[in-house]
Coordinates of C-alpha atoms in Angstrom, one line a residue:
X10 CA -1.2 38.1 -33.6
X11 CA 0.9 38.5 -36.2
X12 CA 3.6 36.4 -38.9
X13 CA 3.7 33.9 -40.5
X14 CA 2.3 31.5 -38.6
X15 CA 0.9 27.9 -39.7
X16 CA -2.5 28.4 -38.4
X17 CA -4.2 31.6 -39.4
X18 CA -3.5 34.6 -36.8
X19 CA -6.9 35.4 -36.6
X20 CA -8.2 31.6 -35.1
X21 CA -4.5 32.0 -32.8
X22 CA -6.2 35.2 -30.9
X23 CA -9.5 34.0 -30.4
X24 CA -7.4 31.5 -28.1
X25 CA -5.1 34.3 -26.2
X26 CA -5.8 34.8 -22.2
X27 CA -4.9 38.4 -22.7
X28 CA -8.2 40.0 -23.3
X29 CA -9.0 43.3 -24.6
X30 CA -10.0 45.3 -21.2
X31 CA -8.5 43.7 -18.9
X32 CA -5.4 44.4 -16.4
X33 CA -2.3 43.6 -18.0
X34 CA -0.8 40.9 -16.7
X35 CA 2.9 39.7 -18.4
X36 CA 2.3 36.4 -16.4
X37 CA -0.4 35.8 -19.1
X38 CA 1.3 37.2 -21.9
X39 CA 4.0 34.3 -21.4
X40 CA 1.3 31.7 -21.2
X41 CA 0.3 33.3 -24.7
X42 CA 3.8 33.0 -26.2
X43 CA 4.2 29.7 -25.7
X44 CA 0.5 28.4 -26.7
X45 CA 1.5 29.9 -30.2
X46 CA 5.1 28.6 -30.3
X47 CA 3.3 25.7 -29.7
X48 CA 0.9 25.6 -32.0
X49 CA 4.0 25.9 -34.6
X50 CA 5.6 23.2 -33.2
X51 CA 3.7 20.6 -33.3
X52 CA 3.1 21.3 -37.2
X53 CA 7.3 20.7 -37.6
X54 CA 8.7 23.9 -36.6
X55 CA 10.6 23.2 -33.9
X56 CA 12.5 26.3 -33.7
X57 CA 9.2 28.5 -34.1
X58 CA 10.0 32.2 -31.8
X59 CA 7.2 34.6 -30.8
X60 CA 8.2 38.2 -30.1
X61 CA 6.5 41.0 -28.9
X62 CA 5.9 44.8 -29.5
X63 CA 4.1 47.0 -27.0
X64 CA 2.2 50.4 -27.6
X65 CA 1.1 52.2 -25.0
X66 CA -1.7 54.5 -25.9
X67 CA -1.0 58.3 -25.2
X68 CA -2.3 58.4 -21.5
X69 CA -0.6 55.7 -20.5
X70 CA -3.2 53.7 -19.5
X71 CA -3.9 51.3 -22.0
X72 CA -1.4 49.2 -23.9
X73 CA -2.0 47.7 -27.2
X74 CA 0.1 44.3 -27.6
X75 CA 1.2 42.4 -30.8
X76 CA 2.7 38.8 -31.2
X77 CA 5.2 38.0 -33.7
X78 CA 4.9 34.5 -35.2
X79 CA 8.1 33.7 -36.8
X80 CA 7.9 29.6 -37.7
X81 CA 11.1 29.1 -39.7
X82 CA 11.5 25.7 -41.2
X83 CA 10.4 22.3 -40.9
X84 CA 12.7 20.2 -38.6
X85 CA 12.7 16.2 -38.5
X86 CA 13.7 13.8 -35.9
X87 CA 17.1 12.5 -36.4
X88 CA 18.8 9.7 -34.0
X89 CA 16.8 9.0 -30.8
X90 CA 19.5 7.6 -27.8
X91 CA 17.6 6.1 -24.5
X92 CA 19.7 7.3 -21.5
X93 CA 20.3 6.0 -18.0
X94 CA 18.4 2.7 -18.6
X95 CA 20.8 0.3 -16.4
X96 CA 18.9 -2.7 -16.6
X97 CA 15.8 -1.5 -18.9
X98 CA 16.1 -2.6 -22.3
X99 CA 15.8 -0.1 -25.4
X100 CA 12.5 -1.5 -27.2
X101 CA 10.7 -1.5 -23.4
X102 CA 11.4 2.8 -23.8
X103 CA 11.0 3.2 -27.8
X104 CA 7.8 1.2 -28.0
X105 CA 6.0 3.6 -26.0
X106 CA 7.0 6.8 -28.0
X107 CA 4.5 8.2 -30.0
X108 CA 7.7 9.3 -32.5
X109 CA 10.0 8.1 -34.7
X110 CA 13.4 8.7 -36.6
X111 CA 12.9 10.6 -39.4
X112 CA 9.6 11.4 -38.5
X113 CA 8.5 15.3 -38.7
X114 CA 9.2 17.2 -35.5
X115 CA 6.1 17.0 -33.7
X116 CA 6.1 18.7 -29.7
X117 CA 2.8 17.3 -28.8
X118 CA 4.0 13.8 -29.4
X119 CA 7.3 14.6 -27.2
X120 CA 4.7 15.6 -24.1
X121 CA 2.6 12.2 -25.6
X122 CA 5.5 9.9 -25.0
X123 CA 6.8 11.4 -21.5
X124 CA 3.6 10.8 -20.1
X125 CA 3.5 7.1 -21.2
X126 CA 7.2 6.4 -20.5
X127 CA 6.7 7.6 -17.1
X128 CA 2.9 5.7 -16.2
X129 CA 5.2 2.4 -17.1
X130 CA 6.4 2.9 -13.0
X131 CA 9.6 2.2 -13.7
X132 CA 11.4 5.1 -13.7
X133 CA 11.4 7.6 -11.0
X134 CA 12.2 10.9 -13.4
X135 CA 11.4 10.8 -17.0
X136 CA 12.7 14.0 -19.8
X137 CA 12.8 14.1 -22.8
X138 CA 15.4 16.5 -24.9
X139 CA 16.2 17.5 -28.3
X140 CA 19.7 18.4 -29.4
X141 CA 21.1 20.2 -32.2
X142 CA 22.7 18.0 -35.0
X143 CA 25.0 19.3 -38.2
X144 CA 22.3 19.6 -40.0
X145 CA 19.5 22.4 -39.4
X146 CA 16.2 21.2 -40.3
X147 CA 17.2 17.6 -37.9
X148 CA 17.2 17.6 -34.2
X149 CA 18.4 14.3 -32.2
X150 CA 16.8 13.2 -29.3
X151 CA 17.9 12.2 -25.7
X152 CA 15.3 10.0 -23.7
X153 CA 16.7 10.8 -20.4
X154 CA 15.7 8.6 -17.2
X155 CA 16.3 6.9 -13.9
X156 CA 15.2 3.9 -13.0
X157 CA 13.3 3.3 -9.8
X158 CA 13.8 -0.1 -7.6
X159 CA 10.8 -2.5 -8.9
X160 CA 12.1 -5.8 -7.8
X161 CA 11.5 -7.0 -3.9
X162 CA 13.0 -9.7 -2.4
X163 CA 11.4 -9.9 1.4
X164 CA 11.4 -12.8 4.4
X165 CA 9.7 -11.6 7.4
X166 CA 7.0 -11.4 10.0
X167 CA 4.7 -8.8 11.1
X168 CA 1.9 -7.8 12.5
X169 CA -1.6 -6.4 11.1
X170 CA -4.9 -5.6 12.1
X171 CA -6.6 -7.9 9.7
X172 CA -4.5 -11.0 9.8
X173 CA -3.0 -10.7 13.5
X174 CA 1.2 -12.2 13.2
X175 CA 2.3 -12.8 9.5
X176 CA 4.9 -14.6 7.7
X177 CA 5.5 -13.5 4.7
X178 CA 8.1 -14.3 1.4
X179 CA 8.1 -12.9 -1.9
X180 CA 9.7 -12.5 -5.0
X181 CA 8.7 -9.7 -7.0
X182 CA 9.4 -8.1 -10.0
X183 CA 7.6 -5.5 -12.0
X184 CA 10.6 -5.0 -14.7
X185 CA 11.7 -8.5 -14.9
X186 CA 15.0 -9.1 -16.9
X187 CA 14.7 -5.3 -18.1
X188 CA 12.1 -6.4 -20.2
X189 CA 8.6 -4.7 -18.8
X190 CA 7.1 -8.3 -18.1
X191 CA 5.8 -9.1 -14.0
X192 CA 6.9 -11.8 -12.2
X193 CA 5.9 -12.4 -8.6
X194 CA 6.1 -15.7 -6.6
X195 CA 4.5 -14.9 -3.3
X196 CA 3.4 -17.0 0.1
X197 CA 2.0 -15.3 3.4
X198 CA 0.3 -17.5 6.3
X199 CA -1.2 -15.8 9.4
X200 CA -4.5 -16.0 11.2
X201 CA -7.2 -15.9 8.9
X202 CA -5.6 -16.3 5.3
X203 CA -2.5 -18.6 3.8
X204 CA -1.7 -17.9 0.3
X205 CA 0.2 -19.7 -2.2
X206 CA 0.7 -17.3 -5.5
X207 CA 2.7 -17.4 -8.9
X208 CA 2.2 -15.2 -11.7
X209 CA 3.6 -13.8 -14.5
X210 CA 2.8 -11.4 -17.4
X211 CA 3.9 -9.8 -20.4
X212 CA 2.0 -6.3 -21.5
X213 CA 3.8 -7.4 -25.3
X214 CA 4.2 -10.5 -26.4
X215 CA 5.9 -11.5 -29.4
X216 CA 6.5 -7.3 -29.6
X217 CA 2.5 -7.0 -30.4
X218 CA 0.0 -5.2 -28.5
X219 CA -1.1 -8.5 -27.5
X220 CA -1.0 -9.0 -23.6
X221 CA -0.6 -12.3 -22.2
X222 CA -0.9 -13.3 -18.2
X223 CA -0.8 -16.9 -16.2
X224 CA -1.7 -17.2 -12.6
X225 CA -2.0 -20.2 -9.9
X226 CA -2.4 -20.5 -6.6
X227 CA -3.4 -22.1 -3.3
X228 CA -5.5 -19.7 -1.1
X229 CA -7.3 -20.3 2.7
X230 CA -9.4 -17.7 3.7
X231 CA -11.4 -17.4 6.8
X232 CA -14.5 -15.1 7.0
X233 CA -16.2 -14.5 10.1
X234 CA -19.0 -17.8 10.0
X235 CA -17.1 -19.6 7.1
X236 CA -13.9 -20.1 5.8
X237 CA -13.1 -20.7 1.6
X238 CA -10.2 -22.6 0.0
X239 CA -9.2 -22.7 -3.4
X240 CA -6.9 -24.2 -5.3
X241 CA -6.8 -23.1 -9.3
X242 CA -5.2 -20.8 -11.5
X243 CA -5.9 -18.4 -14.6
X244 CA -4.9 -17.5 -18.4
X245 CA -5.3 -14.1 -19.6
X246 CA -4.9 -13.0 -23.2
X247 CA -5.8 -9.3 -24.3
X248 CA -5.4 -6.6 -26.7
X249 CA -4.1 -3.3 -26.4
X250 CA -6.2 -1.2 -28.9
X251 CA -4.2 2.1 -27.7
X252 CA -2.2 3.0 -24.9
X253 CA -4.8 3.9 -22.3
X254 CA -7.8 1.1 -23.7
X255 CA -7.3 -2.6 -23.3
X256 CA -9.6 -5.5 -23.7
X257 CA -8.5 -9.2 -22.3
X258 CA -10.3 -12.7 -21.7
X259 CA -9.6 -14.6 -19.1
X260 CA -10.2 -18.2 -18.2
X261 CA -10.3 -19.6 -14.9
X262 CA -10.4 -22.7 -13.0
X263 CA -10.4 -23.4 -9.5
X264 CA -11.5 -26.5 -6.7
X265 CA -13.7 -24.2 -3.9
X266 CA -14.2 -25.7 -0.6
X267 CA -16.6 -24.2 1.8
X268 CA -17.1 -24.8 6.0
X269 CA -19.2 -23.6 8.2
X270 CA -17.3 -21.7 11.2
X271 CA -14.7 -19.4 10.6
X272 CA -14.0 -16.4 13.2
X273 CA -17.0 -17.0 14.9
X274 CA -16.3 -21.1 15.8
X275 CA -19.7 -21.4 15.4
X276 CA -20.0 -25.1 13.3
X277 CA -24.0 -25.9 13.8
X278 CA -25.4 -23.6 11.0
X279 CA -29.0 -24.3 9.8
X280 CA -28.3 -23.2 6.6
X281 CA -25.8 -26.0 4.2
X282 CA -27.9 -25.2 1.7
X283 CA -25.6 -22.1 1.2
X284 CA -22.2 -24.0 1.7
X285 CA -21.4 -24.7 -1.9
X286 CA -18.5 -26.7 -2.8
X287 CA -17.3 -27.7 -6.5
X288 CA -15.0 -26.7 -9.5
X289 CA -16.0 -23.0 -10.9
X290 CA -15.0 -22.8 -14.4
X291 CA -15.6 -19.4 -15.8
X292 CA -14.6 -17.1 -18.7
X293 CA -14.0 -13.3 -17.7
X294 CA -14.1 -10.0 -20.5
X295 CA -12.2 -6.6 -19.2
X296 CA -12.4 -3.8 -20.8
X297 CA -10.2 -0.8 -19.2
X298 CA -9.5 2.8 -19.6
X299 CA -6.3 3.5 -17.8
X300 CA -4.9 7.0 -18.4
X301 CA -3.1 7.2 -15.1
X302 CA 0.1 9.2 -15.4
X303 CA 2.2 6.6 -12.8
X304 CA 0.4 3.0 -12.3
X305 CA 1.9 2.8 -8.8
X306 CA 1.6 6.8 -7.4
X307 CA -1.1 8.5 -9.5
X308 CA -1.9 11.7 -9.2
X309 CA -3.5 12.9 -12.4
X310 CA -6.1 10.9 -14.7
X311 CA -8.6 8.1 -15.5
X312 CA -8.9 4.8 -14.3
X313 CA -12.1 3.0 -15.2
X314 CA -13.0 -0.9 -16.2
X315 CA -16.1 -2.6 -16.9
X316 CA -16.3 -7.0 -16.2
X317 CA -18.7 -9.7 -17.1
X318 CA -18.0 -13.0 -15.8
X319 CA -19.7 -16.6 -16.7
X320 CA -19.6 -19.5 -14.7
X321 CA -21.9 -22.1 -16.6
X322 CA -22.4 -25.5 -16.6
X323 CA -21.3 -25.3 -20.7
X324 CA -17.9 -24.8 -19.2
X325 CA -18.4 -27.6 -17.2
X326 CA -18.8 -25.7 -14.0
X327 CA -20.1 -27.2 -10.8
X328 CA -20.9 -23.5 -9.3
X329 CA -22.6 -21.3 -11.7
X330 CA -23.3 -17.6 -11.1
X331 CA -23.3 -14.3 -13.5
X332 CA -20.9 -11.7 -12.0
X333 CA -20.8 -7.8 -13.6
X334 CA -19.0 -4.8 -11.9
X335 CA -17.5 -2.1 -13.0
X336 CA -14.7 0.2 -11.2
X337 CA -14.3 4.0 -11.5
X338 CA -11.4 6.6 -10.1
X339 CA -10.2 9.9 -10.5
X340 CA -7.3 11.5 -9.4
X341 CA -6.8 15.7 -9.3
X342 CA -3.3 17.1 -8.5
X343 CA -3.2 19.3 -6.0
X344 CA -0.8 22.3 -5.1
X345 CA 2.4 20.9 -3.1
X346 CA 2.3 17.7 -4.3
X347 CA -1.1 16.8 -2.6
X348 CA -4.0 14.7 -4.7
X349 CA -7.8 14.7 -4.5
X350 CA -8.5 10.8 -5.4
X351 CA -12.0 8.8 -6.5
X352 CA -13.1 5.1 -6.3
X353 CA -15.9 4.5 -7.3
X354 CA -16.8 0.6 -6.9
X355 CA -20.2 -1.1 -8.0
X356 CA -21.0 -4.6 -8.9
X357 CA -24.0 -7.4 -9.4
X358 CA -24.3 -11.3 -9.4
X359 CA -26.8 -13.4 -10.4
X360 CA -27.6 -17.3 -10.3
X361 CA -29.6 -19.4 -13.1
X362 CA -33.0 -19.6 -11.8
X363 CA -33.6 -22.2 -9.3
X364 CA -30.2 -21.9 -7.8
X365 CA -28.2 -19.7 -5.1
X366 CA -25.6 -17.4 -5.5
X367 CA -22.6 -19.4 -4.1
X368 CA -21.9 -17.7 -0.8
X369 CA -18.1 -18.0 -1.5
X370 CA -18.8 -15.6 -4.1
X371 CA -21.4 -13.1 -2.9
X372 CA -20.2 -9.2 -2.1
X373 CA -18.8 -9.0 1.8
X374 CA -18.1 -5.2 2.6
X375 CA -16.7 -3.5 5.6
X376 CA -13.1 -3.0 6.3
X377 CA -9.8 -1.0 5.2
X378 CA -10.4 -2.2 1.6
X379 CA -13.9 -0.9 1.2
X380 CA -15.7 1.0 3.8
X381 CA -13.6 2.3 6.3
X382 CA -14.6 2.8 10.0
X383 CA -16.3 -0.6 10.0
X384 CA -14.9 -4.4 11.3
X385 CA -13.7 -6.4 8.3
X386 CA -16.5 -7.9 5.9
X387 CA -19.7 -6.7 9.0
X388 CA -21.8 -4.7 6.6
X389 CA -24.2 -6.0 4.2
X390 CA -27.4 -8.7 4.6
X391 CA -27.2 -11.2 7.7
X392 CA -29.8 -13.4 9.1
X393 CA -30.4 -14.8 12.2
X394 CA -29.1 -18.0 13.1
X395 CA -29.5 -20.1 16.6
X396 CA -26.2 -20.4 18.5
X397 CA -27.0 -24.3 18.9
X398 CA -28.9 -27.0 18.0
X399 CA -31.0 -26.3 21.1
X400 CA -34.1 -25.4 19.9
X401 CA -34.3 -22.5 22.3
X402 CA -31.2 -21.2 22.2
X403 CA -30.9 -17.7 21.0
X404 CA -30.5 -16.0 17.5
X405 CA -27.0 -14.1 16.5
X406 CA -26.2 -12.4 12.8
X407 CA -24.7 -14.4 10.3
X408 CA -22.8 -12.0 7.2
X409 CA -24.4 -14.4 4.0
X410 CA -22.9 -11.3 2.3
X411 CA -24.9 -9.5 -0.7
X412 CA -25.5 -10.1 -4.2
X413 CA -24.9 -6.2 -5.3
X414 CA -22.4 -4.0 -3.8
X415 CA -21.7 -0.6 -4.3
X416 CA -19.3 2.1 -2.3
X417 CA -17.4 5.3 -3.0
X418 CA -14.1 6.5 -1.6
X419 CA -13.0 9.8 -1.8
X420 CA -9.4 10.7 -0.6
X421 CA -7.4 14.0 0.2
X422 CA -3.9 12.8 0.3
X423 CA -0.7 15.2 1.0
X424 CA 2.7 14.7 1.9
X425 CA 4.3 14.8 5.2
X426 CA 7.8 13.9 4.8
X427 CA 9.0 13.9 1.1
X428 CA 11.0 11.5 -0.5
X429 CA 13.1 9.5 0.3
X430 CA 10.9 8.9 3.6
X431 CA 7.6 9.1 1.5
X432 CA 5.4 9.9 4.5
X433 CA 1.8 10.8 3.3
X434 CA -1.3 11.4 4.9
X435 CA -5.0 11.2 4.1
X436 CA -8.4 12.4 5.2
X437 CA -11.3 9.9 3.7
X438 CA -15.1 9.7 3.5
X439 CA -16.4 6.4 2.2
X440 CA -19.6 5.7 1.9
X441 CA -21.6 2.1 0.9
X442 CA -22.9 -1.0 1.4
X443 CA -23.9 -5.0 0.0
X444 CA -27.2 -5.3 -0.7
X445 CA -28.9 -9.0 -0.8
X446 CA -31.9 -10.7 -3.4
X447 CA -34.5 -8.3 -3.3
X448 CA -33.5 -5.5 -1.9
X449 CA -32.7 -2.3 -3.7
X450 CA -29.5 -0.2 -3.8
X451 CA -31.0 2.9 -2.0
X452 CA -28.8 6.1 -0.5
X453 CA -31.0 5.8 3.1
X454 CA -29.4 1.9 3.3
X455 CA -25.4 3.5 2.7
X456 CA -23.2 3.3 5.6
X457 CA -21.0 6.1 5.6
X458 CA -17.8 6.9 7.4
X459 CA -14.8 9.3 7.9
X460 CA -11.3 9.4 9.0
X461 CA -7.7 10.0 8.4
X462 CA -4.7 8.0 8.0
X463 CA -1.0 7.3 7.8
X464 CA 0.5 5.9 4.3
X465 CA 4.7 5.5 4.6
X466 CA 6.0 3.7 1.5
X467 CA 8.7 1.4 3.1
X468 CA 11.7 -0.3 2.1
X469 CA 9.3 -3.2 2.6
X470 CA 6.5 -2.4 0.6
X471 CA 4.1 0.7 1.1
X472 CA 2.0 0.4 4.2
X473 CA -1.4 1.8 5.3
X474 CA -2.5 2.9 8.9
X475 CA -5.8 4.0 9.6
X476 CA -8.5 5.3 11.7
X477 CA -12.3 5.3 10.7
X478 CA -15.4 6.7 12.3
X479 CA -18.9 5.0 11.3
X480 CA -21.3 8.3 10.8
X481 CA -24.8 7.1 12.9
X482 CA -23.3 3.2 14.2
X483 CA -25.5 0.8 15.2
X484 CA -25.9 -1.1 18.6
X485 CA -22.9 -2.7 18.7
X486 CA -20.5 -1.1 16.0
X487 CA -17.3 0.3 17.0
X488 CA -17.1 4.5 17.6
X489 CA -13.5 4.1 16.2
X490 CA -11.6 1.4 13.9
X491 CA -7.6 1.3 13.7
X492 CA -6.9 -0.9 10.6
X493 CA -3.5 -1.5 9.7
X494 CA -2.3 -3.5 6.8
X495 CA 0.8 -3.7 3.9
X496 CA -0.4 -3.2 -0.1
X497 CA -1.4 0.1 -2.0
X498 CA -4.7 1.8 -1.7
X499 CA -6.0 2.8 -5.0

């Protein structure tokens, strides 16, 4: 390497993937050119060239090559224009670039700010381009995108696997007013759940890398020996400390009410001392690591957050419990378009002594949200419960779900149909379990299961089809679960 380059040549061809001895390749020599263009670049020379001089030794088998580093001058950023934003407003864009008018040229912070304009999901295409201005040593700069649909207005009914026929109505919007907030007003009745939901958030309030979040809602849910209603809401407040870490505290307060029967109809349960019922008042820390490159279709990065949660009789809570988890994923692009994804889910709760994990709150696993291949909310600690008040009648499981979960997922996802169908599909291998008081979180105890699967993301929301096989079932487990259901997977 030779020039004038900013960094010294010698340090620039210690980082070449042409190496002395082996077979040329120009494929590599290209790669080479534009790591040292780059390097010039993101030191202000935006107009940086590399050239290159051959000479082939006398037998005309060997070939020594030379880069020419030519930097030029230092270039600034002039005017920065935001382009093909119908409804998205300017500051929602420009706060998310890493660069500024006036600023030096800097190339790594153009890549920088792509990256983060696209993982806001609202754009479908993202590119950012430089153009020449009257003056040499100032480029201007074109933010160029199109905006993707991220509002949903949707009436209907359906059917599902895990809620049998659905009505459903929502309002959604994930770019409310072209301002980045989320507003969604949301109800959905069926067979084992009714929901009432408002929420709304704002990832900058006041312009500040202060978050701010309020949630309420009405929610039935019936389990398989007990059905839960709540009626409550939340406050969030967080901060962003960059654009991938974020810390927030959350307080919440809710009315639970617990029954005994559910999907089962059984109603004479031995066991009310497990059937808590109260006002849960509880404060919540996050802390997340989110370096997805699209929040809604990731392909590539990080996602990874950590949770403690109170409930305590300080905060004047009828329910008390200690709840920490933590949740881990990976995704890996893959050649045509395909992605290699990771979710790694784990999580612990604890009572003060003398008192029971509310059973409204312990871990229930099994289903298309968890562990695939197994009936909804089966796996984990049960005990044996008569099937009357007849005191010879005989014993049947009851799920009192676990006080530790953890399970992994692990995804090979490609496309079928590209857009604008979006047909994807999947081949999966989960593998965990809940774990009750007492008993440790051991690999011989993991259920495991694998399968494949449909994802088509639908005018009316993306929607999941799949089929799991449990690896050695027990007496009485399913060889093969269909679970169908509306939402994203992670």
């Amino acid at each position: 390497v030779q020039g004038d380059s900013v960094i010294p040549p010698a340090k620039l061809a210690e980082q070449l993937t042409l190496k002395t001895g082996d077979i040329f390749n120009y494929a590599l020599v290209q790669k080479d050119g534009q790591m040292l263009s780059g390097h010039q670049k993101t030191f202000g020379y935006a107009f940086a060239t590399v050239s290159n001089e051959s000479k082939p030794s006398d037998d005309g088998k060997t070939v020594d090559w030379v880069f020419h580093v030519q930097k030029g001058k230092k270039v600034y950023f002039g005017t920065i224009r935001m382009v093909g934003a119908e409804t998205t407003r300017d500051k929602v864009i420009r706060r998310e670039l890493r660069f500024a008018e006036g600023e030096l040229y800097d190339e790594s912070k153009i890549e920088g700010s792509k990256a983060r304009v696209q993982r806001l999901g609202f754009f479908e295409k993202v590119d950012i381009k430089t153009r020449p201005t009257g003056h040499p040593q100032v480029v201007d700069v074109d933010v160029e995108v199109k905006e993707r649909t991220t509002g949903t207005f949707q009436v209907g009914a359906g059917f599902s696997t895990l809620d049998n026929f659905i009505t459903t109505a929502q309002i959604a919007k994930d770019n409310f007013l072209g301002r980045g907030q989320r507003l969604s007003l949301q109800a959905s009745i069926s067979s084992i759940r009714t929901m009432f939901q408002g929420s709304f958030f704002e990832p900058y309030f006041l312009d500040t890398n202060v978050t701010f979040a309020i949630e309420l809602y009405n929610f039935q849910q019936i389990y398989s020996d007990f059905s839960r209603n709540s009626l409550g809401g939340n406050l969030s407040w967080g901060y962003r400390f960059t654009n991938e870490l974020l810390a927030d505290l959350t307080y919440n307060l809710e009315r639970v009410d617990t029954q005994i029967g559910g999907l089962s109809g059984r109603t004479q349960v031995p066991i009310a001392s497990l059937f808590n019922s109260g006002r849960t008042s509880s404060t919540r820390f996050t802390l997340t690591y989110d370096s997805r490159n699209d929040r809604f279709q990731a392909s590539n990065g990080w996602f990874a957050s950590a949770t403690a949660e109170f409930a305590s009789s300080y905060l004047m809570s009828e329910n008390e419990f200690n709840r920490y988890s933590f949740r881990l994923r990976r995704y890996f692009p893959l050649p045509l378009n395909g992605v290699l994804k990771f979710n790694l889910v784990g999580g612990v709760i604890t009572a003060p002594e003398g008192r029971r994990v509310p059973l409204f709150e312990r871990f229930f696993m099994g289903g298309i949200f968890d562990v695939r291949g197994f009936q909804r909310n089966t796996l984990g600690p049960n005990i044996g419960v008569p099937n009357s008040s007849d005191p010879g009648s005989t014993l049947s499981p009851f799920n009192i779900g676990g006080n530790k979960q953890l399970y992994l997922n692990n995804e090979l996802e490609v496309p079928i149909v590209q857009a604008p169908v979006n047909l994807r599909g999947l081949l999966f291998f989960d593998i965990g379990n809940a774990f009750g008081e007492g008993q440790s979180i051991t690999l011989d105890q993991m259920r495991m299961s694998v399968g494949w699967g449909v994802r088509w993301m639908s005018p009316v929301g993306p929607l999941r089809f799949e089929w799991g096989i449990p690896l050695k079932p027990k007496p009485g487990e399913d060889p093969l679960v269909f679970a169908f259901t509306i939402g994203n997977s992670f």
